[in-house]
Coordinates of C-alpha atoms and ligand atoms in Angstrom, one line a residue:
M160 CA -0.3 0.0 -0.1
S161 CA 1.2 3.4 -0.7
E162 CA -0.6 6.9 0.0
D163 CA 0.3 10.4 -0.7
F164 CA -0.4 13.4 1.5
D165 CA 1.0 17.2 1.5
V166 CA 1.9 17.1 5.0
L167 CA 2.9 14.0 6.8
V168 CA 2.7 14.2 10.4
V169 CA 4.3 11.9 12.5
G170 CA 3.1 11.7 16.7
S171 CA -0.2 13.0 18.0
G172 CA 0.9 14.9 21.0
I173 CA 0.6 18.6 21.4
A174 CA 3.2 19.7 18.6
G175 CA 2.2 17.5 16.0
L176 CA -1.8 17.9 16.4
W177 CA -1.3 21.6 16.3
F178 CA 0.9 21.4 13.6
A179 CA -1.6 19.7 12.1
L180 CA -4.3 21.6 12.5
K181 CA -2.6 24.9 11.2
M182 CA -1.1 23.0 7.8
A183 CA -4.7 22.1 7.6
D184 CA -5.9 25.5 7.4
Q185 CA -3.7 26.4 5.1
G186 CA -5.5 24.4 2.7
Y187 CA -2.6 21.3 2.9
R188 CA -3.6 17.7 3.0
V189 CA -2.4 16.1 6.3
G190 CA -2.1 12.5 7.4
I191 CA -1.3 11.8 11.1
L192 CA 0.6 8.8 11.7
T193 CA 0.5 7.7 15.0
K194 CA 1.5 4.6 16.4
K195 CA -1.1 3.5 19.4
N196 CA -4.6 5.5 19.9
Q197 CA -4.7 8.8 18.6
A198 CA -4.6 10.6 22.6
E199 CA -2.0 8.3 23.7
S200 CA 1.0 10.9 24.1
N201 CA 3.0 12.5 26.8
T202 CA 0.8 15.3 26.5
N203 CA -2.2 13.3 27.8
Y204 CA -0.3 13.0 31.3
A205 CA 1.4 16.4 31.9
Q206 CA -0.4 17.2 35.0
G207 CA 1.3 20.8 36.5
G208 CA 0.2 22.9 33.1
V209 CA 1.8 25.5 30.5
A210 CA 4.2 28.2 32.0
C211 CA 3.1 31.9 29.9
V212 CA 3.1 35.2 31.3
T213 CA -0.2 36.2 31.6
S214 CA -0.9 38.1 34.7
N215 CA -0.2 42.1 35.8
T216 CA 2.2 41.3 38.4
D217 CA 4.8 39.2 36.0
D218 CA 6.5 40.0 32.8
F219 CA 8.5 38.6 29.9
E220 CA 12.2 39.4 31.5
S221 CA 11.0 37.2 34.5
H222 CA 9.7 34.2 32.9
V223 CA 13.3 34.6 30.3
H224 CA 15.3 35.2 33.5
D225 CA 14.0 31.9 35.0
T226 CA 14.3 30.0 31.7
L227 CA 18.2 31.2 31.4
E228 CA 18.9 30.5 35.2
A229 CA 17.6 26.7 34.9
G230 CA 19.2 26.5 31.2
D231 CA 22.9 26.8 33.2
G232 CA 24.5 29.0 30.4
L233 CA 23.6 26.7 27.6
C234 CA 19.9 28.4 26.3
D235 CA 20.1 30.6 23.2
E236 CA 18.6 33.3 24.6
T237 CA 17.4 34.7 21.0
V238 CA 15.0 31.5 21.0
V239 CA 14.2 31.8 24.8
R240 CA 13.2 35.7 24.4
R241 CA 10.8 34.5 21.3
I242 CA 9.2 31.6 22.8
V243 CA 8.7 33.6 26.0
R244 CA 7.0 36.4 24.2
E245 CA 5.2 34.6 21.4
G246 CA 3.4 32.4 24.2
P247 CA 0.0 34.4 25.0
E248 CA -0.7 34.7 21.6
R249 CA -0.8 31.1 20.9
I250 CA -2.2 30.4 24.6
K251 CA -5.3 32.6 23.6
E252 CA -5.4 30.6 20.1
L253 CA -6.1 27.3 22.5
I254 CA -8.7 29.0 24.5
D255 CA -10.5 30.3 21.6
L256 CA -10.1 26.5 20.2
G257 CA -12.5 25.7 23.8
L258 CA -9.9 24.9 26.4
K259 CA -11.1 26.2 29.7
F260 CA -7.6 26.6 32.2
S261 CA -8.5 26.6 35.7
T262 CA -10.0 29.9 37.4
T263 CA -10.2 31.7 40.6
E264 CA -13.7 33.2 42.1
T265 CA -13.0 36.5 40.7
G266 CA -12.5 34.7 37.1
E267 CA -8.7 35.0 36.5
F268 CA -6.4 32.8 35.7
D269 CA -5.8 30.6 38.8
L270 CA -1.7 30.6 38.2
G271 CA 0.3 27.7 39.5
R272 CA 3.7 28.2 40.7
E273 CA 6.7 25.6 40.2
G274 CA 10.1 25.0 40.9
G275 CA 12.3 27.7 39.2
H276 CA 9.6 30.1 38.7
S277 CA 10.0 33.5 40.6
E278 CA 6.1 33.9 39.6
R279 CA 3.1 32.1 39.6
R280 CA 2.6 32.0 36.0
I281 CA 1.4 28.4 35.1
L282 CA -1.8 28.0 33.4
H283 CA -3.2 24.7 34.5
V284 CA -7.0 22.5 33.8
K285 CA -6.3 21.1 37.7
D286 CA -3.8 18.2 37.5
M287 CA -4.6 17.3 34.0
T288 CA -3.6 20.0 31.9
G289 CA -2.5 17.4 29.3
K290 CA -5.6 15.6 29.5
A291 CA -7.5 18.7 28.5
I292 CA -5.5 20.2 26.0
E293 CA -5.2 16.5 23.8
T294 CA -9.1 16.2 24.0
A295 CA -9.6 19.7 22.8
L296 CA -6.9 19.4 19.8
L297 CA -8.3 15.7 19.3
R298 CA -11.9 17.8 19.2
A299 CA -10.7 20.4 16.6
I300 CA -8.9 17.6 14.3
A301 CA -12.1 15.5 13.9
R302 CA -14.1 19.0 12.8
S303 CA -11.1 19.7 10.3
R304 CA -11.1 18.8 6.8
G305 CA -8.5 17.7 5.3
I306 CA -6.4 15.5 7.7
T307 CA -6.2 11.7 7.5
V308 CA -5.6 10.5 11.3
L309 CA -3.9 6.8 11.0
E310 CA -3.9 5.3 14.4
H311 CA -1.4 2.0 15.2
F312 CA 0.6 3.4 12.5
F313 CA 4.3 3.2 13.1
A314 CA 6.8 5.2 11.4
I315 CA 9.8 3.3 10.7
D316 CA 12.0 5.5 8.7
L317 CA 12.8 8.3 6.7
V318 CA 13.3 8.3 3.1
T319 CA 15.0 10.6 1.2
N320 CA 15.2 11.5 -1.9
R321 CA 18.9 9.9 -2.6
K322 CA 17.6 6.9 -1.2
V323 CA 15.6 6.5 -4.6
P324 CA 16.8 5.3 -7.5
G325 CA 17.5 8.0 -9.6
G326 CA 15.9 10.5 -7.2
M327 CA 19.2 12.6 -6.7
S328 CA 21.7 14.0 -9.3
D329 CA 24.6 15.5 -8.4
S330 CA 23.8 19.1 -8.3
D331 CA 20.4 18.1 -6.0
E332 CA 20.2 18.9 -2.7
E333 CA 19.0 15.9 -0.2
R334 CA 15.3 16.0 1.0
I335 CA 12.7 14.5 2.4
V336 CA 10.1 12.2 0.2
G337 CA 8.2 10.2 2.5
L338 CA 8.3 7.5 5.2
Y339 CA 7.9 4.0 5.6
G340 CA 5.1 2.9 8.7
L341 CA 3.8 -0.2 9.4
D342 CA 0.2 -0.6 9.5
V343 CA 0.6 -2.3 12.9
R344 CA -3.2 -4.0 12.6
A345 CA -2.5 -5.8 9.7
N346 CA 1.1 -6.9 10.2
R347 CA 2.4 -4.7 7.3
V348 CA 4.6 -2.1 5.7
C349 CA 3.4 0.7 3.5
S350 CA 4.8 3.6 2.1
F351 CA 4.0 7.4 2.2
T352 CA 4.9 10.2 0.0
A353 CA 4.9 13.9 1.1
P354 CA 7.3 16.4 0.7
V355 CA 7.0 17.8 4.0
V356 CA 7.5 15.3 7.3
M357 CA 6.7 17.0 10.8
L358 CA 8.3 14.4 13.0
A359 CA 6.4 15.1 16.8
T360 CA 7.2 11.7 18.4
G361 CA 8.2 13.1 21.8
G362 CA 10.5 12.0 24.1
I363 CA 12.8 9.0 25.3
G364 CA 11.4 8.4 28.8
Q365 CA 11.5 4.6 28.1
V366 CA 15.2 4.3 27.7
Y367 CA 15.5 3.9 31.6
R368 CA 14.0 1.5 33.7
F369 CA 12.0 4.2 35.8
T370 CA 10.1 6.7 34.0
T371 CA 7.0 9.4 34.1
N372 CA 6.6 8.6 30.6
P373 CA 3.8 6.4 29.0
D374 CA 4.9 3.5 26.8
I375 CA 5.3 5.6 23.5
A376 CA 7.7 7.4 24.5
T377 CA 10.8 5.5 22.7
G378 CA 12.9 8.0 21.1
D379 CA 11.3 7.0 17.5
G380 CA 11.7 10.5 16.0
V381 CA 15.1 11.2 16.8
A382 CA 16.6 8.1 15.8
M383 CA 14.8 8.3 12.5
A384 CA 16.6 11.6 12.2
Y385 CA 19.7 10.4 13.2
R386 CA 19.7 7.6 10.6
V387 CA 19.2 10.2 7.5
G388 CA 22.1 12.2 9.0
I389 CA 20.5 14.8 11.3
P390 CA 22.6 16.0 14.5
I391 CA 21.2 15.2 17.3
Q392 CA 22.1 17.7 20.3
N393 CA 22.2 17.9 23.9
M394 CA 21.2 14.3 24.7
E395 CA 22.8 14.0 28.2
F396 CA 20.4 16.3 29.6
I397 CA 17.7 13.8 30.8
Q398 CA 15.7 15.5 33.5
F399 CA 14.6 12.8 36.5
H400 CA 11.3 14.3 38.0
P401 CA 12.5 14.3 41.4
T402 CA 8.5 13.2 42.9
T403 CA 7.2 10.3 41.4
L404 CA 5.2 7.8 43.8
Y405 CA 7.1 5.0 45.1
T406 CA 5.8 1.8 44.3
L407 CA 7.3 -2.0 43.7
G408 CA 6.7 -1.8 40.0
N409 CA 8.7 0.1 36.9
D410 CA 5.4 2.2 36.5
R411 CA 6.2 5.7 38.1
F412 CA 3.1 7.9 38.3
L413 CA 4.1 11.7 38.6
I414 CA 3.7 13.7 41.9
S415 CA 3.3 17.0 40.0
E416 CA 5.9 19.9 41.1
A417 CA 2.8 22.0 41.6
V418 CA 2.3 19.7 44.8
R419 CA 5.5 21.7 46.1
G420 CA 4.5 24.8 44.4
E421 CA 1.3 24.5 47.2
G422 CA 3.4 24.3 50.2
A423 CA 4.5 20.2 50.2
I424 CA 7.8 19.5 52.2
L425 CA 10.2 17.0 51.6
R426 CA 11.3 14.7 54.3
N427 CA 13.8 12.1 55.0
L428 CA 12.7 8.9 56.4
K429 CA 13.0 10.6 60.0
G430 CA 10.9 13.0 59.2
R431 CA 13.4 16.0 58.4
A432 CA 12.8 18.6 55.5
F433 CA 15.9 18.5 54.3
M434 CA 16.1 20.4 51.3
A435 CA 17.4 23.6 53.1
D436 CA 20.7 21.9 53.1
Y437 CA 20.8 22.2 49.9
H438 CA 19.4 25.0 48.1
P439 CA 18.3 28.6 49.2
Q440 CA 15.0 28.1 47.8
A441 CA 14.2 24.8 49.4
D442 CA 11.6 22.5 47.8
L443 CA 11.4 25.2 45.5
A444 CA 14.3 24.5 44.2
P445 CA 15.1 23.6 40.6
R446 CA 13.9 20.1 39.4
D447 CA 17.5 18.5 39.0
V448 CA 18.7 20.2 42.4
V449 CA 15.6 18.4 44.3
A450 CA 16.3 15.2 42.0
R451 CA 19.4 15.3 43.2
A452 CA 19.1 15.9 46.9
I453 CA 16.6 12.8 46.9
D454 CA 18.9 10.8 45.4
A455 CA 21.9 11.7 48.0
E456 CA 19.4 11.5 50.8
M457 CA 18.5 8.2 50.0
K458 CA 22.5 6.7 48.8
K459 CA 23.3 8.2 52.6
S460 CA 20.6 6.4 54.3
G461 CA 19.7 3.5 52.2
A462 CA 16.2 4.4 52.0
H463 CA 14.3 3.4 49.1
H464 CA 12.0 6.6 48.8
V465 CA 12.0 9.6 50.8
W466 CA 8.3 11.2 52.0
L467 CA 6.6 14.2 50.1
D468 CA 4.4 16.1 52.8
I469 CA 1.1 18.0 52.0
T470 CA -1.0 17.1 55.2
H471 CA -1.1 20.9 56.2
H472 CA -4.1 21.2 53.7
S473 CA -7.4 20.1 54.3
E474 CA -9.0 16.8 52.3
D475 CA -11.4 19.1 50.4
Y476 CA -8.4 21.1 49.3
L477 CA -6.1 18.6 48.1
R478 CA -9.1 16.6 45.9
N479 CA -10.2 19.8 44.2
R480 CA -6.8 21.0 43.5
F481 CA -5.4 17.8 42.9
P482 CA -8.2 15.3 41.9
N483 CA -6.1 13.2 39.7
I484 CA -3.3 12.8 42.1
F485 CA -5.5 12.5 45.3
R486 CA -7.2 9.5 43.2
N487 CA -4.2 8.0 42.3
C488 CA -1.9 7.8 45.9
Q489 CA -5.5 6.3 46.9
K490 CA -6.0 3.6 44.3
I491 CA -2.4 3.2 44.1
L492 CA -1.1 3.0 47.8
G493 CA -4.0 3.2 49.6
I494 CA -3.1 6.1 51.5
N495 CA -5.4 9.8 52.0
I496 CA -2.6 12.3 51.1
A497 CA -4.3 15.3 53.7
D498 CA -3.0 12.7 56.3
D499 CA -0.6 10.8 55.2
R500 CA 3.1 11.4 53.5
I501 CA 3.2 10.6 50.0
P502 CA 6.4 8.0 49.4
V503 CA 8.6 9.5 46.2
V504 CA 11.7 8.7 44.2
P505 CA 12.6 10.7 41.0
A506 CA 12.5 8.8 37.7
A507 CA 13.6 10.0 33.9
H508 CA 11.1 12.3 32.8
Y509 CA 12.1 14.7 30.0
S510 CA 14.9 14.9 27.0
C511 CA 16.1 18.5 26.9
G512 CA 17.9 17.2 23.8
G513 CA 17.0 15.9 20.3
I514 CA 16.5 16.9 16.7
A515 CA 18.3 20.3 16.4
T516 CA 16.1 22.7 14.4
N517 CA 15.3 26.4 14.4
L518 CA 13.1 28.4 15.9
N519 CA 10.5 27.6 12.3
A520 CA 11.3 23.8 13.9
E521 CA 13.2 23.4 10.4
T522 CA 16.0 20.7 10.6
P523 CA 19.0 21.1 8.5
M524 CA 17.2 18.8 5.6
S525 CA 14.8 20.2 3.3
G526 CA 11.3 18.9 3.7
L527 CA 11.9 17.8 7.5
F528 CA 10.5 19.6 10.6
A529 CA 10.7 18.5 14.2
C530 CA 9.2 20.5 17.1
G531 CA 7.7 19.1 20.8
E532 CA 10.0 17.1 23.2
V533 CA 11.7 15.3 20.1
A534 CA 13.7 18.9 19.0
C535 CA 16.5 20.6 20.6
T536 CA 15.7 24.2 20.1
G537 CA 17.9 25.9 22.5
L538 CA 15.0 26.9 24.9
H539 CA 15.9 24.7 27.7
G540 CA 20.1 24.7 27.7
A541 CA 21.4 22.4 29.9
N542 CA 17.9 21.8 32.3
R543 CA 13.8 22.3 31.4
L544 CA 12.1 25.1 33.4
A545 CA 9.0 23.0 34.4
S546 CA 6.0 23.7 32.4
N547 CA 8.0 25.2 30.1
S548 CA 8.1 22.5 27.6
L549 CA 3.9 22.9 26.3
L550 CA 4.3 26.3 25.7
E551 CA 7.8 25.5 23.4
A552 CA 5.7 23.0 21.6
L553 CA 3.0 25.4 20.7
V554 CA 4.8 28.1 19.4
L555 CA 7.2 26.0 17.6
A556 CA 4.0 23.9 16.1
H557 CA 2.6 27.5 14.9
N558 CA 6.4 28.6 13.7
G559 CA 6.8 25.3 11.7
A560 CA 3.7 25.1 9.8
V561 CA 4.4 29.0 8.9
S562 CA 7.7 27.9 7.3
A563 CA 6.6 24.5 5.7
G564 CA 3.7 26.4 4.4
Q565 CA 6.6 28.6 2.6
Y566 CA 8.3 25.4 1.9
L567 CA 5.6 24.0 0.6
A568 CA 4.1 26.6 -2.2
E569 CA 7.5 26.3 -3.4
H570 CA 8.0 22.6 -3.7
A571 CA 4.3 20.9 -4.0
E572 CA 5.2 19.0 -7.2
S573 CA 8.5 18.0 -6.3
R574 CA 7.1 14.1 -5.6
L575 CA 8.8 10.7 -6.0
D576 CA 7.8 7.5 -5.6
I577 CA 8.9 5.2 -3.2
P578 CA 10.4 1.7 -3.6
E579 CA 8.5 -0.6 -2.0
W580 CA 9.4 -2.3 1.1
L581 CA 11.4 -4.8 1.2
D582 CA 9.7 -7.6 3.4
L583 CA 11.6 -10.6 4.1
G584 CA 8.8 -12.6 6.1
G585 CA 9.2 -15.0 8.9
H586 CA 9.9 -14.5 12.3
D587 CA 12.8 -16.1 14.6
P588 CA 11.4 -18.9 17.5
D589 CA 13.4 -17.2 19.9
E590 CA 13.0 -13.4 18.7
Q591 CA 10.3 -12.3 21.1
V592 CA 12.1 -13.8 24.4
V593 CA 15.1 -11.7 23.0
I594 CA 13.4 -9.0 22.1
S595 CA 11.7 -8.6 25.9
H596 CA 15.0 -9.6 27.1
N597 CA 16.9 -6.9 25.5
W598 CA 14.6 -4.1 26.4
D599 CA 15.0 -4.9 30.1
E600 CA 18.8 -5.3 30.2
L601 CA 18.9 -1.9 28.2
R602 CA 16.8 -0.1 30.5
L603 CA 18.5 -1.6 33.1
A604 CA 22.3 -0.1 31.8
M605 CA 20.5 3.2 31.4
W606 CA 19.4 3.6 35.2
D607 CA 22.3 2.4 36.7
Y608 CA 25.2 3.6 34.4
V609 CA 23.6 6.7 33.3
G610 CA 21.5 7.7 35.8
I611 CA 21.1 11.3 37.8
V612 CA 25.3 11.0 38.9
R613 CA 27.6 9.7 36.4
T614 CA 31.4 8.6 35.8
T615 CA 32.9 8.1 32.5
K616 CA 33.8 4.5 33.4
R617 CA 29.9 3.9 34.2
L618 CA 29.2 5.5 31.0
E619 CA 32.1 3.6 29.1
R620 CA 30.4 0.4 30.4
A621 CA 26.8 1.6 29.1
R622 CA 28.2 1.5 26.0
T623 CA 29.9 -1.4 25.6
R624 CA 26.6 -3.0 26.5
I625 CA 24.6 -1.0 24.1
Q626 CA 27.2 -1.4 21.4
N627 CA 26.3 -5.6 22.2
L628 CA 22.4 -5.3 21.6
A629 CA 23.1 -2.9 19.0
R630 CA 24.8 -5.8 17.1
E631 CA 22.5 -8.3 18.2
I632 CA 18.9 -6.1 17.3
Q633 CA 20.4 -5.2 13.3
D634 CA 20.6 -8.4 13.0
Y635 CA 16.7 -9.1 13.7
Y636 CA 15.8 -6.1 11.6
W637 CA 17.5 -7.0 8.9
N638 CA 16.5 -10.7 8.5
F639 CA 12.9 -11.0 9.9
S640 CA 9.9 -9.4 9.4
V641 CA 9.7 -6.4 11.5
D642 CA 7.0 -5.7 14.2
A643 CA 6.2 -2.9 16.6
R644 CA 8.7 -4.3 19.9
L645 CA 11.3 -4.7 17.8
L646 CA 11.2 -1.3 16.0
E647 CA 11.4 0.5 19.2
L648 CA 13.8 -1.5 20.9
R649 CA 16.3 -0.5 17.7
N650 CA 15.4 3.3 18.4
L651 CA 15.7 3.0 22.2
I652 CA 19.5 1.4 21.6
Q653 CA 20.1 3.9 19.0
V654 CA 18.8 7.0 21.4
A655 CA 20.6 5.5 24.4
D656 CA 23.9 5.6 22.4
L657 CA 23.2 9.0 21.9
V658 CA 22.6 10.4 25.4
V659 CA 26.0 7.7 26.6
Q660 CA 27.8 9.6 23.4
C661 CA 26.9 13.3 24.3
A662 CA 27.2 12.7 28.2
L663 CA 31.1 11.2 27.1
Q664 CA 31.9 14.7 25.3
R665 CA 30.6 17.0 28.4
Q666 CA 33.8 16.7 30.4
E667 CA 31.9 19.0 32.9
S668 CA 29.2 19.1 35.2
R669 CA 26.6 21.5 34.2
G670 CA 22.8 21.5 34.2
L671 CA 21.5 18.0 34.1
H672 CA 24.6 16.4 33.7
E673 CA 26.2 15.8 36.9
T674 CA 29.5 13.5 36.5
I675 CA 31.6 12.8 39.6
D676 CA 35.2 12.5 37.0
Y677 CA 34.0 16.5 36.0
A678 CA 32.7 18.4 38.9
E679 CA 34.1 21.7 37.3
K680 CA 31.9 23.6 35.2
E681 CA 33.6 24.7 32.0
A682 CA 34.2 28.6 31.5
E683 CA 32.9 28.1 28.0
P684 CA 29.4 26.5 27.8
V685 CA 28.9 24.4 24.2
N686 CA 26.4 22.1 22.9
S687 CA 27.2 18.7 22.9
S688 CA 26.3 17.3 19.1
V689 CA 26.4 13.8 17.0
V690 CA 26.0 13.9 13.5
R691 CA 26.0 10.4 11.7
P692 CA 28.2 9.9 9.1
P693 CA 26.3 9.7 5.7
V694 CA 25.3 6.2 5.2
R695 CA 22.8 4.4 2.5
E696 CA 21.3 1.2 4.3
E697 CA 19.2 2.4 6.4
A698 CA 15.9 1.4 5.8
R699 CA 14.7 -1.9 3.9
G700 CA 13.2 -0.7 0.7
W701 CA 15.6 0.0 -2.2
G702 CA 16.3 -3.6 -2.2
S703 CA 20.1 -2.9 -0.8
H704 CA 19.6 -6.2 1.4
Ligands
FAD843 C1 3.4 12.4 33.6 C2 4.0 13.7 32.8 C3 4.0 15.0 33.2 C4 3.7 16.1 32.5 N1 3.8 17.5 33.0 C5 4.1 18.7 32.1 C6 3.5 20.0 32.4 O1 3.2 20.0 33.5 N2 3.9 20.9 32.0 C7 4.9 21.0 30.7 O2 5.0 21.6 30.2 N3 5.1 19.4 30.5 C8 5.0 18.3 31.1 N4 5.4 17.1 30.6 C9 6.4 17.6 29.3 C10 5.3 17.5 28.3 O3 4.0 16.8 28.6 C11 5.8 16.9 27.1 O4 7.2 17.1 26.5 C12 4.9 17.1 25.3 O5 3.2 16.7 26.2 C13 5.4 16.4 24.6 O6 4.7 16.5 23.7 P1 5.0 16.3 22.1 O7 3.7 16.8 21.0 O8 6.4 16.4 21.9 O9 4.7 14.6 21.9 P2 3.8 13.7 22.9 O10 2.8 14.2 23.3 O11 4.5 12.6 23.6 O12 3.2 13.0 21.3 C14 4.4 12.1 20.5 C15 3.3 11.5 19.4 O13 3.9 10.3 18.9 C16 3.6 8.9 18.8 N5 5.0 8.7 18.0 C17 6.1 8.2 18.6 N6 6.7 7.9 17.9 C18 5.9 7.5 17.1 C19 6.5 6.6 15.6 N7 7.3 5.7 15.2 N8 5.0 6.1 14.7 C20 4.3 7.1 15.0 N9 3.9 7.8 16.3 C21 4.4 8.0 16.6 C22 3.1 9.1 19.8 O14 2.5 7.9 20.2 C23 2.3 10.2 20.4 O15 1.3 10.5 19.9 C24 5.2 16.3 31.3 C25 5.5 14.5 30.9 C26 4.9 13.8 31.5 C27 5.0 12.0 31.0

């Protein structure tokens, strides 16, 4: 099967949906590929809200300052200023679409406060902001003409004109012409052609054993872009959320930073509030500081968790302000957070690095765009300020749509047919057990060796493990039929290697990257970057195997 669109969007979180709506508004035929149900995304789980200057007591300078402070010298100030300034316009558009942010009794926005912010500026819909945004966007998509949503379609690899026989002469520049996608339910690979592809595939949390991210967060977009030679930046900056609910399983339910914004105190198992020992802002210190402090307290005492204490608020207040958290703590652990302290631990949460793009979501490859968590724009630098990611996705998807519209006006006719996917057929009988074993091995190695505090020796140990896994999985990829689990593992391995490569490059401790071997900060901050040398045989569609 082969399908043709003007624009292909990979991903149906805030970035992909917002971009798709804006492309459809310009009259283009848009196809959205999404690998599970359309609502399944990191966006859907976002709790705290969107950071944006809307109050009279707040100002752009203050938001810029807080973002730069968190980013620890690596933010691109021009990018920060533009995103902060363009935020209010995008928020207004979201409201026009039907989103209702929580308000006070007097009708003003009920602005939340989170770690690292010097003002209350977080717009939220109670503690289910992401779900409200995802629902509003999906409703608008359903109303929009010209958008086809392909659920359970897994984007495998991008295709450029270089990879189409006769598609690129010596004088042509390399450009995107489409991609291969696995129809997961029918178990067959289809080709999709379009002059514009937007990668909006979200984060990479699943590369770690413990993560707040849902199953979809396997870094597919980063891996796909890397395979066509796009530079990947700053992957060492993985944000570990300090407070996720401690349970014995792998899933980590997030306890939003907004809980500390409303006065919750972190205590060690003896009940002592410890954050003032680590930072002048105590419990409202930036995330990396809080995550490292918890890690240090746990290592010191051998405890498996610390406590988060919000018992100074009434049950009525907590049920109303944090209905989702209240319910889940009760459901998962049987505790009432108005009476009981919450056991919490850090978990992998957000990737500040990703596909290098400019402010228009453009990558160095013609026709290829990226936005949302998959991209690295320069906003977050070495550490993301809480609630800046939804803001970034809104602004970049909008700018990307303007730029992609201009690109299409010039390249609408430049379409190429993509060769059929080479289906080799057959499964190795050992395949499933090997794949699930390798998933676990990879995620554990990343957790143990590439976690909150690093050393060069541990990073190198992780690299060796990753390279072994890569060899094994490449063998499966090239010799048997593909399925989603195998494709995800292939991407996770690629992304894990990128995280480690970037971490080894950075011989200093900065922002989210702390290494015992280089405890100091370099005087001149630089971005880390990994670029793949040109390759011609990364997908199976052009008979190269
Ligand atoms: C628990 C939690 C709470 C958070 N709270 C906040 C918050 O309060 N404020 C804030 O600013 N940020 C928050 N974040 C971060 C924020 O939610 C994400 O960074 C943001 O939603 C990412 O949006 P996105 O559109 O880039 O990706 P996502 O929303 O993750 O969407 C990615 C989409 O791509 C699809 N996809 C991935 N790979 C493929 C493939 N190969 N083929 C087809 N489809 C694919 C997925 O299925 C999904 O539809 C939170 C994150 C989590 C996990």
